[in-house]
Amino acid sequence: MKRILTVTACAAIIGWAGSATALSITNGSFETGNFSGWSITEQWGGSAKVVTVAEAFKGNTYTATDGRYMADLTATSFVQQNQTWSAGESLSFDWAFLGMDARVPIVNWFNDTALFEIVGANNVPVYSVVLADILSTGNYNDTGWQTFTYTFTTDGSGSIRFGVQNKTSFFQDSVLLVDNVRSAAPVPEPTTMLLFGTGLLSLAAVGRRRAASKA
Ligand SMILES: [Ca+2]
Ligand SMILES: [Ca+2]
């Protein structure tokens, strides 16, 4: 009987471990002071830096939302990190868009654009959202710090990617600040919780019997 209970407890623990979050963000707050754990793409004079302070066009000053450092992505540049994820997991991060350009109406020139993307294993974006652009923010305007949360709908692997694109010209480089990239654990499934609970009860039973036999 004791052996059966112990096996049940082990099975419960394995079941619990199997439901742990699969996302594992490395250096998501950039507190190493660099892009350790991230890969960088810089195009057309853009640059990706880790900084402690950034200034918007109209003079607003930005500092990190978590710790001391944050990512400063100046158009056109991206950073990305390989990840594996499970359906139901969530990813959150803080971001601010510092518009450094003026959009030309109708033709939409110079509409610098900040993006968050999920990139599939074949390096093709499977999800892409415009966090902000000059159109939504206003000429030479900045958004203040915002938080974005994305919930994965299927199991998968690939990369998470942040960046900002210069549009129409390579001048007046808008900036995307990112900090505190973090995962949120999925809600455990009821069957897992039941199994885990059964395991705890079994462990308690074994412990009680051991205590009784010693006494
Ligand atoms: Ca940070
Ligand atoms: Ca620009």
Coordinates of N, CA and C and ligand atoms in Angstrom, one line a residue:
M1 N 0.8 -1.2 0.0 CA 0.0 0.0 0.0 C 0.9 1.3 0.0
K2 N 1.9 1.2 0.8 CA 2.8 2.4 0.9 C 3.4 2.7 -0.5
R3 N 3.8 1.6 -1.1 CA 4.5 1.8 -2.4 C 3.5 2.4 -3.4
I4 N 2.3 1.9 -3.4 CA 1.3 2.5 -4.3 C 1.1 4.0 -4.1
L5 N 1.0 4.3 -2.8 CA 0.8 5.7 -2.5 C 2.0 6.6 -2.9
T6 N 3.2 6.0 -2.8 CA 4.4 6.8 -3.2 C 4.4 7.0 -4.7
V7 N 4.1 5.9 -5.4 CA 4.0 6.0 -6.9 C 3.0 7.1 -7.3
T8 N 1.9 7.1 -6.6 CA 0.8 8.1 -6.9 C 1.4 9.5 -6.7
A9 N 2.1 9.7 -5.6 CA 2.7 11.0 -5.3 C 3.7 11.4 -6.4
C10 N 4.5 10.5 -6.8 CA 5.5 10.8 -7.9 C 4.8 11.2 -9.2
A11 N 3.8 10.4 -9.5 CA 3.0 10.7 -10.7 C 2.4 12.1 -10.6
A12 N 1.9 12.5 -9.5 CA 1.3 13.8 -9.3 C 2.4 14.9 -9.5
I13 N 3.6 14.6 -8.9 CA 4.6 15.7 -9.1 C 5.0 15.8 -10.5
I14 N 5.1 14.7 -11.2 CA 5.5 14.7 -12.6 C 4.4 15.5 -13.4
G15 N 3.2 15.2 -13.1 CA 2.1 15.9 -13.8 C 2.1 17.4 -13.5
W16 N 2.5 17.8 -12.3 CA 2.6 19.2 -12.0 C 3.7 19.8 -12.7
A17 N 4.9 19.2 -12.8 CA 6.0 19.7 -13.5 C 5.7 19.9 -14.9
G18 N 4.9 19.0 -15.5 CA 4.6 19.0 -16.9 C 3.8 20.2 -17.3
S19 N 3.1 20.8 -16.3 CA 2.2 22.0 -16.6 C 3.0 23.3 -16.4
A20 N 4.3 23.2 -16.0 CA 5.0 24.5 -15.8 C 5.1 25.3 -17.1
T21 N 5.3 26.6 -16.9 CA 5.4 27.5 -18.1 C 6.6 27.1 -19.0
A22 N 6.3 27.0 -20.3 CA 7.4 26.7 -21.2 C 8.2 27.9 -21.6
L23 N 7.6 29.1 -21.6 CA 8.3 30.3 -21.9 C 9.4 30.5 -20.9
S24 N 10.6 30.8 -21.3 CA 11.7 31.1 -20.4 C 12.5 32.2 -21.0
I25 N 12.2 33.4 -20.5 CA 12.8 34.7 -21.0 C 14.2 34.9 -20.4
T26 N 15.2 35.1 -21.2 CA 16.5 35.3 -20.8 C 16.8 36.8 -20.8
N27 N 17.2 37.4 -19.7 CA 17.6 38.9 -19.7 C 16.5 39.7 -20.2
G28 N 15.2 39.4 -19.8 CA 14.1 40.2 -20.3 C 14.0 41.6 -19.7
S29 N 14.8 41.9 -18.7 CA 14.8 43.3 -18.2 C 16.0 44.0 -18.6
F30 N 16.9 43.3 -19.3 CA 18.2 43.9 -19.8 C 19.1 44.4 -18.7
E31 N 19.0 43.7 -17.6 CA 19.8 44.2 -16.4 C 21.2 43.7 -16.5
T32 N 21.6 43.0 -17.5 CA 23.0 42.7 -17.8 C 23.7 43.9 -18.4
G33 N 22.9 44.9 -18.8 CA 23.4 46.1 -19.4 C 23.7 45.9 -20.9
N34 N 23.4 44.7 -21.4 CA 23.6 44.5 -22.8 C 22.5 43.6 -23.4
F35 N 22.6 43.1 -24.6 CA 21.6 42.3 -25.2 C 22.0 40.8 -25.1
S36 N 22.6 40.4 -24.0 CA 22.9 39.0 -23.8 C 21.6 38.2 -23.8
G37 N 21.6 37.1 -24.6 CA 20.3 36.3 -24.7 C 19.5 36.8 -25.9
W38 N 19.8 37.9 -26.5 CA 19.0 38.4 -27.6 C 19.8 38.5 -28.9
S39 N 19.2 38.4 -30.0 CA 20.0 38.7 -31.3 C 19.4 39.9 -31.9
I40 N 20.3 40.7 -32.5 CA 20.0 42.0 -33.0 C 20.0 42.1 -34.5
T41 N 19.1 42.8 -35.1 CA 19.1 43.2 -36.5 C 19.1 44.7 -36.6
E42 N 20.1 45.3 -37.3 CA 20.1 46.7 -37.5 C 20.2 47.0 -39.0
Q43 N 19.3 47.8 -39.4 CA 19.3 48.1 -40.9 C 19.2 49.6 -41.1
W44 N 19.9 50.0 -42.2 CA 19.8 51.4 -42.7 C 20.1 52.4 -41.7
G45 N 21.2 52.1 -40.9 CA 21.7 53.1 -40.0 C 21.0 53.0 -38.6
G46 N 20.1 52.0 -38.4 CA 19.5 51.9 -37.1 C 20.4 51.3 -36.1
S47 N 20.0 51.4 -34.8 CA 20.9 50.8 -33.8 C 20.0 50.3 -32.6
A48 N 20.5 49.2 -32.0 CA 19.8 48.7 -30.8 C 20.8 48.8 -29.7
K49 N 20.4 49.5 -28.6 CA 21.3 49.7 -27.5 C 20.5 49.4 -26.2
V50 N 21.3 49.2 -25.1 CA 20.7 49.1 -23.8 C 21.2 50.3 -23.0
V51 N 20.2 51.0 -22.5 CA 20.4 52.4 -21.9 C 19.7 52.5 -20.5
T52 N 20.1 53.6 -19.8 CA 19.4 53.8 -18.6 C 18.4 55.0 -18.7
V53 N 18.6 55.8 -19.7 CA 17.7 57.0 -19.9 C 17.6 57.3 -21.4
A54 N 16.4 57.7 -21.8 CA 16.2 58.1 -23.2 C 15.3 59.4 -23.2
E55 N 15.5 60.3 -24.2 CA 14.8 61.5 -24.2 C 13.9 61.5 -25.5
A56 N 12.6 61.9 -25.3 CA 11.7 62.0 -26.5 C 12.0 63.3 -27.2
F57 N 11.4 63.5 -28.4 CA 11.6 64.7 -29.2 C 11.2 65.9 -28.4
K58 N 10.1 65.8 -27.7 CA 9.6 67.0 -27.0 C 10.1 67.2 -25.6
G59 N 11.1 66.3 -25.2 CA 11.8 66.5 -24.0 C 11.4 65.6 -22.8
N60 N 10.4 64.8 -23.0 CA 10.0 63.8 -21.9 C 11.2 62.9 -21.7
T61 N 11.5 62.6 -20.5 CA 12.6 61.7 -20.2 C 12.0 60.3 -19.7
Y62 N 12.6 59.3 -20.2 CA 12.2 57.9 -19.9 C 13.3 57.2 -19.2
T63 N 12.9 56.5 -18.1 CA 13.9 55.5 -17.5 C 13.2 54.2 -17.4
A64 N 14.0 53.2 -17.0 CA 13.5 51.8 -17.0 C 12.2 51.6 -16.1
T65 N 11.3 50.7 -16.5 CA 10.2 50.4 -15.6 C 10.5 49.3 -14.6
D66 N 11.6 48.6 -14.9 CA 12.0 47.5 -14.0 C 13.6 47.5 -13.9
G67 N 14.1 47.7 -12.7 CA 15.6 47.8 -12.6 C 16.1 49.1 -13.2
R68 N 17.4 49.0 -13.7 CA 18.1 50.1 -14.1 C 18.1 50.3 -15.7
Y69 N 18.1 49.2 -16.4 CA 18.3 49.2 -17.8 C 17.1 48.9 -18.6
M70 N 17.1 49.4 -19.9 CA 16.0 49.1 -20.8 C 16.6 49.0 -22.2
A71 N 15.8 48.4 -23.1 CA 16.2 48.4 -24.5 C 15.8 49.6 -25.2
D72 N 16.7 50.2 -26.0 CA 16.5 51.4 -26.8 C 16.7 51.0 -28.3
L73 N 15.6 50.8 -29.0 CA 15.7 50.3 -30.4 C 15.4 51.5 -31.3
T74 N 16.4 52.0 -32.0 CA 16.3 53.1 -32.9 C 16.2 52.7 -34.3
A75 N 15.2 53.3 -35.0 CA 14.9 52.8 -36.4 C 16.1 52.9 -37.3
T76 N 16.2 51.8 -38.1 CA 15.4 50.5 -38.1 C 16.2 49.5 -37.4
S77 N 15.7 48.9 -36.3 CA 16.4 47.8 -35.6 C 15.4 46.9 -34.9
F78 N 15.8 45.7 -34.7 CA 14.9 44.7 -34.0 C 15.8 43.9 -33.1
V79 N 15.2 43.4 -32.0 CA 15.9 42.3 -31.2 C 14.9 41.2 -31.1
Q80 N 15.5 40.0 -31.1 CA 14.6 38.8 -30.9 C 15.3 37.7 -30.1
Q81 N 14.4 36.8 -29.6 CA 14.9 35.7 -28.8 C 14.1 34.5 -29.1
N82 N 14.8 33.3 -29.2 CA 14.2 32.0 -29.4 C 13.4 31.6 -28.2
Q83 N 12.2 31.1 -28.4 CA 11.3 30.6 -27.3 C 10.5 29.4 -27.8
T84 N 10.1 28.6 -26.8 CA 9.1 27.6 -26.9 C 7.9 27.9 -26.1
W85 N 6.7 27.7 -26.6 CA 5.6 28.2 -25.8 C 4.5 27.1 -25.9
S86 N 3.6 27.2 -24.9 CA 2.4 26.4 -24.9 C 1.1 27.2 -25.0
A87 N 0.1 26.7 -25.6 CA -1.2 27.4 -25.7 C -1.6 27.8 -24.3
G88 N -2.1 29.0 -24.2 CA -2.6 29.6 -22.9 C -1.5 30.3 -22.1
E89 N -0.3 30.2 -22.5 CA 0.8 31.0 -21.8 C 0.7 32.5 -22.3
S90 N 1.1 33.4 -21.4 CA 1.1 34.8 -21.8 C 2.5 35.4 -21.6
L91 N 2.7 36.4 -22.5 CA 4.0 37.1 -22.4 C 3.6 38.6 -22.2
S92 N 4.2 39.3 -21.3 CA 4.0 40.7 -21.1 C 5.3 41.5 -21.2
F93 N 5.1 42.7 -21.6 CA 6.3 43.6 -21.6 C 5.8 45.0 -21.6
D94 N 6.7 45.9 -21.2 CA 6.5 47.4 -21.1 C 7.1 48.0 -22.3
W95 N 6.5 49.0 -22.9 CA 7.0 49.6 -24.1 C 6.6 51.1 -24.2
A96 N 7.4 51.9 -24.9 CA 7.1 53.3 -25.1 C 7.7 53.6 -26.5
F97 N 6.9 54.3 -27.3 CA 7.3 54.7 -28.6 C 7.6 56.2 -28.6
L98 N 8.8 56.5 -29.1 CA 9.2 57.9 -29.1 C 9.3 58.4 -30.6
G99 N 8.2 59.0 -31.0 CA 8.1 59.4 -32.4 C 9.1 60.6 -32.7
M100 N 9.9 60.4 -33.8 CA 10.9 61.4 -34.1 C 10.7 61.9 -35.5
D101 N 9.5 61.7 -36.0 CA 9.3 62.1 -37.4 C 7.9 62.7 -37.6
A102 N 7.6 63.3 -38.7 CA 6.3 63.8 -39.0 C 5.8 63.1 -40.3
R103 N 4.5 62.6 -40.2 CA 3.9 61.8 -41.2 C 3.3 62.8 -42.3
V104 N 3.5 62.4 -43.6 CA 2.8 63.1 -44.7 C 1.5 62.5 -44.9
P105 N 0.4 63.3 -44.7 CA -1.0 62.7 -44.8 C -1.2 62.1 -46.2
I106 N -2.2 61.3 -46.3 CA -2.7 60.6 -47.5 C -1.6 59.6 -48.0
V107 N -0.4 60.1 -48.4 CA 0.6 59.1 -48.9 C 1.2 58.3 -47.7
N108 N 1.1 58.9 -46.5 CA 1.5 58.2 -45.3 C 3.1 58.0 -45.2
W109 N 3.8 58.9 -45.9 CA 5.2 58.8 -45.8 C 5.7 59.1 -44.4
F110 N 6.9 58.6 -44.0 CA 7.6 58.8 -42.8 C 6.8 58.3 -41.5
N111 N 5.9 57.4 -41.8 CA 5.1 56.9 -40.7 C 5.8 55.8 -39.9
D112 N 6.9 56.1 -39.2 CA 7.7 55.2 -38.5 C 6.8 54.3 -37.6
T113 N 7.2 53.0 -37.6 CA 6.2 52.0 -37.0 C 7.0 51.1 -36.0
A114 N 6.4 50.9 -34.8 CA 6.9 50.0 -33.8 C 6.1 48.7 -33.8
L115 N 6.8 47.6 -33.8 CA 6.1 46.3 -33.9 C 6.5 45.3 -32.8
F116 N 5.5 44.4 -32.5 CA 5.9 43.2 -31.8 C 5.4 42.0 -32.6
E117 N 6.3 41.1 -32.7 CA 6.0 39.9 -33.6 C 6.4 38.6 -33.0
I118 N 5.6 37.6 -33.4 CA 6.0 36.2 -33.1 C 6.5 35.6 -34.5
V119 N 7.7 35.1 -34.4 CA 8.3 34.6 -35.7 C 8.3 33.1 -35.6
G120 N 7.8 32.4 -36.6 CA 7.8 31.0 -36.6 C 9.2 30.4 -36.9
A121 N 9.2 29.1 -36.8 CA 10.5 28.4 -37.0 C 11.2 28.7 -38.3
N122 N 10.4 29.1 -39.3 CA 11.0 29.3 -40.7 C 11.3 30.8 -40.8
N123 N 11.3 31.6 -39.7 CA 11.6 33.0 -39.7 C 10.6 33.9 -40.4
V124 N 9.4 33.4 -40.5 CA 8.3 34.2 -41.1 C 7.4 34.6 -39.9
P125 N 7.0 35.9 -39.8 CA 6.1 36.3 -38.7 C 4.8 35.6 -38.8
V126 N 4.4 35.0 -37.7 CA 3.1 34.3 -37.6 C 2.1 35.2 -36.9
Y127 N 2.6 36.3 -36.2 CA 1.8 37.3 -35.5 C 2.5 38.6 -35.6
S128 N 1.9 39.6 -35.9 CA 2.5 40.9 -35.9 C 1.5 42.0 -35.5
V129 N 1.9 42.8 -34.6 CA 1.0 43.9 -34.1 C 1.8 45.2 -34.1
V130 N 1.1 46.3 -34.6 CA 1.7 47.6 -34.6 C 1.4 48.1 -33.1
L131 N 2.5 48.3 -32.4 CA 2.3 48.8 -31.0 C 2.0 50.3 -31.1
A132 N 2.6 51.0 -32.0 CA 2.4 52.4 -32.2 C 3.1 52.9 -33.5
D133 N 2.6 54.0 -34.1 CA 3.3 54.6 -35.3 C 3.0 56.1 -35.2
I134 N 3.6 56.8 -36.1 CA 3.4 58.3 -36.1 C 2.0 58.6 -36.3
L135 N 1.2 57.9 -37.1 CA -0.2 58.1 -37.3 C -1.0 58.1 -36.0
S136 N -0.7 57.0 -35.2 CA -1.5 56.9 -33.9 C -1.0 57.8 -32.8
T137 N 0.3 58.1 -32.9 CA 1.0 58.9 -31.8 C 1.0 60.4 -32.0
G138 N 1.0 60.8 -33.2 CA 1.1 62.2 -33.6 C 2.5 62.5 -33.9
N139 N 2.7 63.5 -34.8 CA 4.0 64.0 -35.2 C 4.9 64.3 -34.0
Y140 N 6.1 63.7 -34.0 CA 7.1 64.0 -32.9 C 6.6 63.8 -31.5
N141 N 5.6 62.9 -31.4 CA 5.0 62.7 -30.1 C 5.5 61.4 -29.5
D142 N 5.3 61.2 -28.2 CA 5.7 59.9 -27.5 C 4.5 59.4 -26.7
T143 N 4.5 58.1 -26.5 CA 3.3 57.4 -25.9 C 3.2 57.3 -24.4
G144 N 4.4 57.6 -23.7 CA 4.4 57.2 -22.3 C 4.6 55.7 -22.3
W145 N 4.9 55.1 -21.1 CA 5.0 53.7 -20.9 C 3.7 53.0 -21.0
Q146 N 3.6 51.9 -21.8 CA 2.4 51.1 -21.9 C 2.8 49.6 -21.6
T147 N 1.8 48.8 -21.3 CA 2.1 47.4 -21.2 C 1.3 46.6 -22.2
F148 N 1.9 45.6 -22.8 CA 1.2 44.8 -23.8 C 1.3 43.3 -23.3
T149 N 0.2 42.6 -23.4 CA 0.2 41.2 -23.1 C -0.3 40.4 -24.3
Y150 N 0.5 39.3 -24.6 CA 0.1 38.4 -25.7 C -0.1 37.0 -25.1
T151 N -1.2 36.4 -25.5 CA -1.5 35.0 -25.0 C -1.4 34.1 -26.2
F152 N -0.5 33.1 -26.1 CA -0.3 32.1 -27.2 C -1.6 31.2 -27.3
T153 N -2.0 31.0 -28.5 CA -3.2 30.2 -28.7 C -2.9 28.7 -29.1
T154 N -1.6 28.5 -29.5 CA -1.2 27.1 -29.8 C 0.2 26.8 -29.3
D155 N 0.5 25.6 -29.1 CA 1.9 25.2 -28.7 C 2.7 25.5 -29.9
G156 N 4.0 25.9 -29.7 CA 4.9 26.2 -30.8 C 6.2 26.7 -30.3
S157 N 7.1 27.0 -31.3 CA 8.4 27.5 -31.0 C 8.8 28.4 -32.2
G158 N 9.7 29.3 -31.9 CA 10.2 30.3 -32.9 C 10.9 31.4 -32.1
S159 N 10.5 32.7 -32.4 CA 11.1 33.8 -31.7 C 10.1 34.8 -31.3
I160 N 10.3 35.6 -30.3 CA 9.6 36.8 -30.0 C 10.5 37.9 -30.5
R161 N 9.9 39.0 -31.1 CA 10.7 40.0 -31.7 C 10.1 41.4 -31.5
F162 N 10.9 42.4 -31.2 CA 10.5 43.8 -31.0 C 11.3 44.6 -32.0
G163 N 10.7 45.7 -32.4 CA 11.5 46.6 -33.2 C 10.7 47.8 -33.8
V164 N 11.5 48.6 -34.4 CA 10.9 49.9 -35.0 C 11.5 50.1 -36.4
Q165 N 10.6 50.4 -37.3 CA 11.0 50.6 -38.7 C 10.9 52.1 -39.1
N166 N 12.0 52.6 -39.8 CA 11.9 53.8 -40.4 C 11.1 53.7 -41.7
K167 N 10.2 54.6 -42.0 CA 9.4 54.5 -43.2 C 9.8 55.6 -44.2
T168 N 9.9 55.2 -45.4 CA 10.1 56.1 -46.6 C 11.5 56.8 -46.6
S169 N 12.1 57.1 -45.5 CA 13.4 57.7 -45.5 C 14.2 57.0 -44.4
F170 N 15.5 57.3 -44.3 CA 16.4 56.7 -43.3 C 16.7 57.8 -42.3
F171 N 15.9 58.8 -42.2 CA 16.2 60.0 -41.3 C 15.1 60.0 -40.2
Q172 N 15.4 60.9 -39.2 CA 14.5 61.1 -38.1 C 14.0 59.8 -37.6
D173 N 15.0 59.2 -36.9 CA 14.8 57.8 -36.4 C 14.0 57.7 -35.2
S174 N 12.7 57.2 -35.3 CA 11.9 57.0 -34.1 C 12.4 55.8 -33.3
V175 N 12.0 55.8 -32.0 CA 12.6 54.9 -31.0 C 11.5 54.0 -30.4
L176 N 11.8 52.7 -30.2 CA 10.9 51.9 -29.3 C 11.7 51.5 -28.1
L177 N 11.2 51.9 -26.9 CA 11.8 51.4 -25.7 C 11.1 50.2 -25.2
V178 N 11.8 49.2 -24.7 CA 11.2 47.9 -24.2 C 11.9 47.6 -22.9
D179 N 11.1 47.2 -21.9 CA 11.6 46.7 -20.6 C 10.7 45.6 -20.0
N180 N 11.3 44.9 -19.1 CA 10.5 43.9 -18.3 C 9.7 42.9 -19.1
V181 N 10.4 42.3 -20.1 CA 9.7 41.2 -20.9 C 9.6 40.0 -19.9
R182 N 8.4 39.5 -19.8 CA 8.2 38.5 -18.7 C 7.1 37.5 -19.2
S183 N 7.2 36.3 -18.6 CA 6.2 35.3 -18.9 C 5.2 35.2 -17.8
A184 N 4.0 34.8 -18.1 CA 3.0 34.6 -17.1 C 2.5 33.2 -17.2
A185 N 2.5 32.5 -16.1 CA 2.2 31.0 -16.1 C 0.7 30.8 -16.5
P186 N 0.5 29.7 -17.2 CA -0.9 29.4 -17.6 C -1.7 29.0 -16.4
V187 N -3.0 29.0 -16.5 CA -3.9 28.6 -15.5 C -3.8 27.0 -15.5
P188 N -3.5 26.4 -14.4 CA -3.4 24.9 -14.4 C -4.8 24.3 -14.7
E189 N -4.7 23.2 -15.4 CA -6.0 22.5 -15.8 C -6.5 21.7 -14.6
P190 N -7.8 21.6 -14.5 CA -8.5 21.0 -13.3 C -8.0 19.6 -13.1
T191 N -7.7 18.8 -14.1 CA -7.2 17.4 -13.9 C -5.9 17.4 -13.3
T192 N -5.0 18.4 -13.7 CA -3.7 18.5 -13.1 C -3.8 18.8 -11.6
M193 N -4.7 19.8 -11.3 CA -4.9 20.2 -9.9 C -5.4 19.0 -9.0
L194 N -6.3 18.2 -9.6 CA -6.8 17.1 -8.9 C -5.7 16.1 -8.6
L195 N -4.9 15.8 -9.6 CA -3.8 14.8 -9.5 C -2.8 15.3 -8.4
F196 N -2.5 16.6 -8.5 CA -1.6 17.2 -7.6 C -2.1 17.1 -6.2
G197 N -3.4 17.4 -6.0 CA -4.0 17.3 -4.7 C -4.0 15.9 -4.2
T198 N -4.3 14.9 -5.0 CA -4.2 13.5 -4.6 C -2.8 13.1 -4.2
G199 N -1.8 13.6 -4.9 CA -0.4 13.4 -4.5 C -0.1 13.9 -3.1
L200 N -0.5 15.1 -2.8 CA -0.3 15.7 -1.5 C -0.9 14.9 -0.4
L201 N -2.2 14.5 -0.7 CA -2.8 13.6 0.3 C -2.1 12.3 0.6
S202 N -1.6 11.7 -0.6 CA -0.8 10.5 -0.4 C 0.4 10.7 0.4
L203 N 1.2 11.8 0.1 CA 2.4 12.1 0.8 C 2.1 12.3 2.3
A204 N 1.0 13.0 2.6 CA 0.6 13.2 4.0 C 0.3 11.8 4.6
A205 N -0.3 10.9 3.9 CA -0.7 9.6 4.5 C 0.6 8.8 4.8
V206 N 1.5 8.9 3.9 CA 2.8 8.2 4.1 C 3.5 8.8 5.3
G207 N 3.6 10.1 5.3 CA 4.2 10.8 6.5 C 3.6 10.4 7.8
R208 N 2.3 10.3 7.8 CA 1.6 10.0 9.1 C 1.9 8.6 9.5
R209 N 1.9 7.7 8.5 CA 2.2 6.3 8.9 C 3.6 6.1 9.4
R210 N 4.6 6.9 8.7 CA 6.0 6.8 9.2 C 6.1 7.3 10.6
A211 N 5.4 8.4 10.9 CA 5.5 9.0 12.2 C 4.9 8.0 13.2
A212 N 3.8 7.3 12.8 CA 3.1 6.4 13.7 C 4.0 5.2 14.0
S213 N 4.8 4.7 13.0 CA 5.6 3.5 13.2 C 6.8 3.8 14.1
K214 N 7.3 5.1 13.9 CA 8.5 5.5 14.8 C 8.0 5.5 16.3
A215 N 6.8 6.1 16.4 CA 6.3 6.2 17.8 C 5.9 4.8 18.3
Ligands
CA1 CA 15.1 46.7 -16.9
CA2 CA 11.8 58.3 -39.8

